[in-house]
Coordinates of C-alpha atoms in Angstrom, one line a residue:
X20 CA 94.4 38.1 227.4
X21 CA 94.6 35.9 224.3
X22 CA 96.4 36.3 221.3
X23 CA 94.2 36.8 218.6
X24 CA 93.4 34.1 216.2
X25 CA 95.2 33.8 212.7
X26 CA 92.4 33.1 210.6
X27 CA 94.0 31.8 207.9
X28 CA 97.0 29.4 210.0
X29 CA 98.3 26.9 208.0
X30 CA 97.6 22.9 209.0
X31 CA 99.8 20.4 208.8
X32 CA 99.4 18.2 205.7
X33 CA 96.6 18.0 203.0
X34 CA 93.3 19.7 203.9
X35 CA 90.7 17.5 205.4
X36 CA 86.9 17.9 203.7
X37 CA 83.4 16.5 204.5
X38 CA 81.7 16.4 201.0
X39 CA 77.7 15.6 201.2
X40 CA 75.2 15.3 198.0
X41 CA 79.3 13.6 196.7
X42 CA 78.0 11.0 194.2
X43 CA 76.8 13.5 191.6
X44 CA 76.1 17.3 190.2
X45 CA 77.4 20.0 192.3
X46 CA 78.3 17.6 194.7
X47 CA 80.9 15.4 192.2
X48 CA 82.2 18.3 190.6
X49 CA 83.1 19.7 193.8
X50 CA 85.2 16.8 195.3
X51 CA 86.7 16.5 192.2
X52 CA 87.9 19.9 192.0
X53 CA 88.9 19.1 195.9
X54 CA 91.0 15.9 195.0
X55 CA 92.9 17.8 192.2
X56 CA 93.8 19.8 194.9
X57 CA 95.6 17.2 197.1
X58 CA 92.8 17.5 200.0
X59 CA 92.0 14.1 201.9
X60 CA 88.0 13.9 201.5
X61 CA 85.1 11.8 202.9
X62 CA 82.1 11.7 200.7
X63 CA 79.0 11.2 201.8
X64 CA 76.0 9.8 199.7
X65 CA 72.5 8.4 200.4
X66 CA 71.1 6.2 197.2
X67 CA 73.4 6.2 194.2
X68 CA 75.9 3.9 195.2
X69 CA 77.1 3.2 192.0
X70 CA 77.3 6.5 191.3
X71 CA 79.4 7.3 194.4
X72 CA 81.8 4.7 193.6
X73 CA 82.3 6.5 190.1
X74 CA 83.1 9.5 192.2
X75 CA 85.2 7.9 194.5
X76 CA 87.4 6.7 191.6
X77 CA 87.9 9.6 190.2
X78 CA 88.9 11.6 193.3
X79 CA 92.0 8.7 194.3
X80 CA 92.9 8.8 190.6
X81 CA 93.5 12.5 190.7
X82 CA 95.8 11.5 193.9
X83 CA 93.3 12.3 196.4
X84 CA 92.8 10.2 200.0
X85 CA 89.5 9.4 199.7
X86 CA 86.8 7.5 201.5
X87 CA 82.9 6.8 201.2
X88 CA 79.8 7.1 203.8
X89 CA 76.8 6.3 202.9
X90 CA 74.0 7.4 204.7
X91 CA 70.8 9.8 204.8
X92 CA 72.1 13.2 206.7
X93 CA 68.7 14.2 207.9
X94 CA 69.5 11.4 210.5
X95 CA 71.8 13.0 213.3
X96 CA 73.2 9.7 214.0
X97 CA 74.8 9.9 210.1
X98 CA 76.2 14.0 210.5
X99 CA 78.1 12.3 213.8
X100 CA 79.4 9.5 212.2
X101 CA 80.7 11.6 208.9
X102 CA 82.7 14.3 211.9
X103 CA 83.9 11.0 214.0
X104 CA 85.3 8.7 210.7
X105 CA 87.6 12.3 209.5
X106 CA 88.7 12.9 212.4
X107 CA 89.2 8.8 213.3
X108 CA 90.9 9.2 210.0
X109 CA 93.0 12.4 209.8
X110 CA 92.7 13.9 213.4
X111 CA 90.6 17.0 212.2
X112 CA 88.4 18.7 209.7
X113 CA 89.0 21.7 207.7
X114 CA 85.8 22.3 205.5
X115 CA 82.1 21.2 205.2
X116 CA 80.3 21.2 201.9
X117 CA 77.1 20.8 202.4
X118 CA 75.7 20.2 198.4
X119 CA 73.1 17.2 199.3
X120 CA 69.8 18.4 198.5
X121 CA 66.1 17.3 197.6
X122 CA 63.2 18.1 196.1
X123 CA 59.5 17.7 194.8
X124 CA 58.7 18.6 191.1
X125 CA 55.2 20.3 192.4
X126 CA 54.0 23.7 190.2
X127 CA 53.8 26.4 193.1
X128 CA 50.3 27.5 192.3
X129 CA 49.1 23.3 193.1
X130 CA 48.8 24.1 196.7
X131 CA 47.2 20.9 197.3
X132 CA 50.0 18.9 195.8
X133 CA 52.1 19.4 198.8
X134 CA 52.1 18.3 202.3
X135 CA 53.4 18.8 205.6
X136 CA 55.1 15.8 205.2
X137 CA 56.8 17.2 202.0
X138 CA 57.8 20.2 204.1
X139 CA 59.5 18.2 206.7
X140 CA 61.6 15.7 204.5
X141 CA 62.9 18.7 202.2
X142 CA 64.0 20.6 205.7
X143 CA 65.3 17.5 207.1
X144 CA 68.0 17.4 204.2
X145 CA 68.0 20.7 202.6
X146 CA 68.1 22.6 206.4
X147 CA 68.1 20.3 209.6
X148 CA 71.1 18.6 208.4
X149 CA 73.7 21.5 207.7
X150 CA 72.5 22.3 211.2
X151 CA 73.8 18.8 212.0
X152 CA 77.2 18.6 209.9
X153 CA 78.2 22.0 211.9
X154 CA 77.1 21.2 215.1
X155 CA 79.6 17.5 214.6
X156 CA 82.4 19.1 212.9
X157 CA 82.6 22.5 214.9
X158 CA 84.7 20.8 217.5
X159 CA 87.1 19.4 215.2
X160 CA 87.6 22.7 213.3
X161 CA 90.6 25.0 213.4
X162 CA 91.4 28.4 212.5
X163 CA 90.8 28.7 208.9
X164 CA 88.4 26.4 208.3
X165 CA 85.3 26.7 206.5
X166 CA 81.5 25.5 205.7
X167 CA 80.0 25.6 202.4
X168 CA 75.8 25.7 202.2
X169 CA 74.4 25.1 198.6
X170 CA 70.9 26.8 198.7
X171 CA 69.6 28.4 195.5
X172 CA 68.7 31.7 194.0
X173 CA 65.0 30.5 194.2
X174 CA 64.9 31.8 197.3
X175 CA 65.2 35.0 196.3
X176 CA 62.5 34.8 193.7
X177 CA 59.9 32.7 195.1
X178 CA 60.4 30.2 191.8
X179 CA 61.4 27.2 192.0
X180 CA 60.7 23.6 192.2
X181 CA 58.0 23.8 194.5
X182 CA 56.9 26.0 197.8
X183 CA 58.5 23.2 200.1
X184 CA 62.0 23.4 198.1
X185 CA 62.2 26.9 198.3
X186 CA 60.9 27.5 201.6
X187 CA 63.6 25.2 203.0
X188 CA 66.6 26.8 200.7
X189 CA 65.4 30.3 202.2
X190 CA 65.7 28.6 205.5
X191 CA 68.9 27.5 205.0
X192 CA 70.0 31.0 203.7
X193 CA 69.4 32.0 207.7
X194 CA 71.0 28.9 209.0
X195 CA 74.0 29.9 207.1
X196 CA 74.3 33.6 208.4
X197 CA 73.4 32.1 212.0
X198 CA 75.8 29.6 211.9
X199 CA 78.2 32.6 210.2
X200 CA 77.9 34.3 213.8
X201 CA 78.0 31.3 216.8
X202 CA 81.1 29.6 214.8
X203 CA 83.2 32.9 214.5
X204 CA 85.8 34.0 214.2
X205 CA 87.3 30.3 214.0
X206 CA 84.7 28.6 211.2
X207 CA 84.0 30.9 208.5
X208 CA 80.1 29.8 207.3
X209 CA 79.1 30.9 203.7
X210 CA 76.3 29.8 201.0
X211 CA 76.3 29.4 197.1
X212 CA 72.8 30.3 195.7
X213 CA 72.9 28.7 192.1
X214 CA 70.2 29.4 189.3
X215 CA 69.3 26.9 186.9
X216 CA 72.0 23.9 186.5
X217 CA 72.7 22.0 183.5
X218 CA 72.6 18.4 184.3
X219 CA 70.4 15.1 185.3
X220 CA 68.6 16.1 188.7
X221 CA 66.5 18.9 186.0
X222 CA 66.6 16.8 183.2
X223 CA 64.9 13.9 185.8
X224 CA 62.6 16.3 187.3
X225 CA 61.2 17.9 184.7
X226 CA 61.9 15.4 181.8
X227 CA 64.5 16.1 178.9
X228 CA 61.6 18.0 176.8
X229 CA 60.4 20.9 179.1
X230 CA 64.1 20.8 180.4
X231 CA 65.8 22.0 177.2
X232 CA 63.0 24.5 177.0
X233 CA 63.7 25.8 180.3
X234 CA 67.6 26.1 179.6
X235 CA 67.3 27.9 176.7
X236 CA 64.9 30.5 177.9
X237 CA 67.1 30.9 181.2
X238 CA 70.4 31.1 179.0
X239 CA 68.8 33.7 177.4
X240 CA 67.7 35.7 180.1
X241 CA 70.8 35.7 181.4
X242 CA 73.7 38.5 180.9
X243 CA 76.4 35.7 180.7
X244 CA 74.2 33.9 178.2
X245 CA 74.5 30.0 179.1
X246 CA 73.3 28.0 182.1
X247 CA 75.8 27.3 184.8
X248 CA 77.7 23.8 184.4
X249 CA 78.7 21.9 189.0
X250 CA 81.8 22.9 187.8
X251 CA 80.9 26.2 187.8
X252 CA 79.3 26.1 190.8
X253 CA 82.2 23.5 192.3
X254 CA 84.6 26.6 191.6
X255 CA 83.0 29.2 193.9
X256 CA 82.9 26.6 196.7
X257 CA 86.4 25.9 196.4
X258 CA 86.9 30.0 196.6
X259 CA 84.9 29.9 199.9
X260 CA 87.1 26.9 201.1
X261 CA 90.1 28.5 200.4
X262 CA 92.1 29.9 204.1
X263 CA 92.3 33.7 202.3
X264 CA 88.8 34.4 201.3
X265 CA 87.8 37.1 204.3
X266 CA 84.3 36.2 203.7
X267 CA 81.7 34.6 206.4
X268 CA 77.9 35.1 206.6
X269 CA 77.4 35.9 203.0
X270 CA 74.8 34.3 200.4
X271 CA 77.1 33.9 196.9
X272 CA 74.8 34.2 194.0
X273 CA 76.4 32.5 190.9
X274 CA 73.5 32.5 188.5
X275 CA 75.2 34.0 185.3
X276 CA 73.0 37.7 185.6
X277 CA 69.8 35.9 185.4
X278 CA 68.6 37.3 188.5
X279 CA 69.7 41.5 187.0
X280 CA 67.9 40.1 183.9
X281 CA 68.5 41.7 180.4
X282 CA 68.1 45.1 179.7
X283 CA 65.1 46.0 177.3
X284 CA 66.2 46.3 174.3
X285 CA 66.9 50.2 173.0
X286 CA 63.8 51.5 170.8
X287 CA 66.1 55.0 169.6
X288 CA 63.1 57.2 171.5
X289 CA 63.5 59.5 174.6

């Protein structure tokens, strides 16, 4: 019989992370908030090179070993690569954050102004590669390690950047509790569903007009009052990193109480 498995055993030495989506946002903030942390990190990126390297900076000047790849993860041949340089690197891996995402600003009632093909390059990097990090990393995963999925609370109300976006977040809300259960009890699997976040991918996609609109009328529908900051969001990923959170297979809302909404304001009647 085997012994059981300590799911939270120590490793030897700084913790090793795989950081995707790493030149900015979510992304940024989070290997940032990793590197103040003494981890070892390889960050991955696609376009923004210059970006990246801003990143990259920032994370060695906080002390952390860190290291770029470039390269679009909706390619297997790029998830394979990321597992093969940490462990080239550091002999294993002890987390995946899976922040790179993608979208098309399309209103969801403009049917015709998506198509198929919009569908299958917002999987490909929002769903099919998560499925590819985990399958490249698994081996090299100890007790205690962990995965990270940012999806997004649109997938709980249907709204969001456009039908394709959302679809393929709610997609990857199911990867994540599938992945929970074939990668236990070694790999804990968990996902982050942000609302609305303050910074340039909105501001890009919707232009800085409609986007202050939007953040004021979400920061006021929301209990907490204010729109979520990738350091906000950075900070419940390192939670789910961390060896003693108990928690696999669950969808993290961090949204501020936008989703409970306000209560109506009291009228003094019955």
């Amino acid at each position: 019989m085997n012994p059981p498995i300590d799911r939270a055993a120590p490793t030897s030495g700084p913790r090793v992370y795989i950081v995707t989506g790493a030149a900015s946002g979510v992304g940024a903030a989070t290997a940032l908030k990793l590197a103040r942390a003494g981890a070892r990190l390889l960050l991955n990126f696609n376009r923004s090179a210059d970006l990246a390297a801003a990143v990259l900076q920032a994370c060695r000047a906080a002390g952390a070993d860190a290291h770029l790849l470039q390269g679009d993860i909706a390619d297997d041949a790029v998830c394979r690569a990321l597992a093969r340089e940490a462990v080239q690197r550091w002999g294993r891996i002890d987390g995946l954050v899976h922040s790179a995402g993608t979208t098309r600003f399309v209103a969801l009632a403009d049917l015709e102004g998506v198509s198929a093909q919009d569908f299958q390059q917002l999987f490909g990097v929002n769903t099919v590669a998560a499925f590819q990090l985990a399958r490249a990393a698994a081996p090299h995963m100890g007790p205690g390690s962990a995965m990270v999925c940012v999806s997004s609370s649109s997938t709980l109300s249907g709204n969001g950047s456009s039908l394709p976006y959302v679809v393929s977040k709610a997609a990857l809300n199911g990867l994540t509790l599938g992945l929970a259960r074939a990668l236990a009890p070694k790999v804990r699997v968990n996902a982050v569903l942000p609302g609305l976040i303050e910074g340039r991918w909105m501001r890009d996609g919707l232009g800085d007009e409609t986007y202050q609109k939007v953040k004021s009328r979400y920061a006021e529908g929301a209990l907490l009052e204010r729109v979520a900051t990738p350091e906000d969001i950075a900070a419940a990923i390192a939670w789910l990193l961390d060896p003693a959170c108990l928690m696999t297979g669950q969808l993290m809302v961090v949204d501020g109480g936008f989703g409970l909404g306000k209560p109506p304001a009291a009228t003094g009647g019955r």
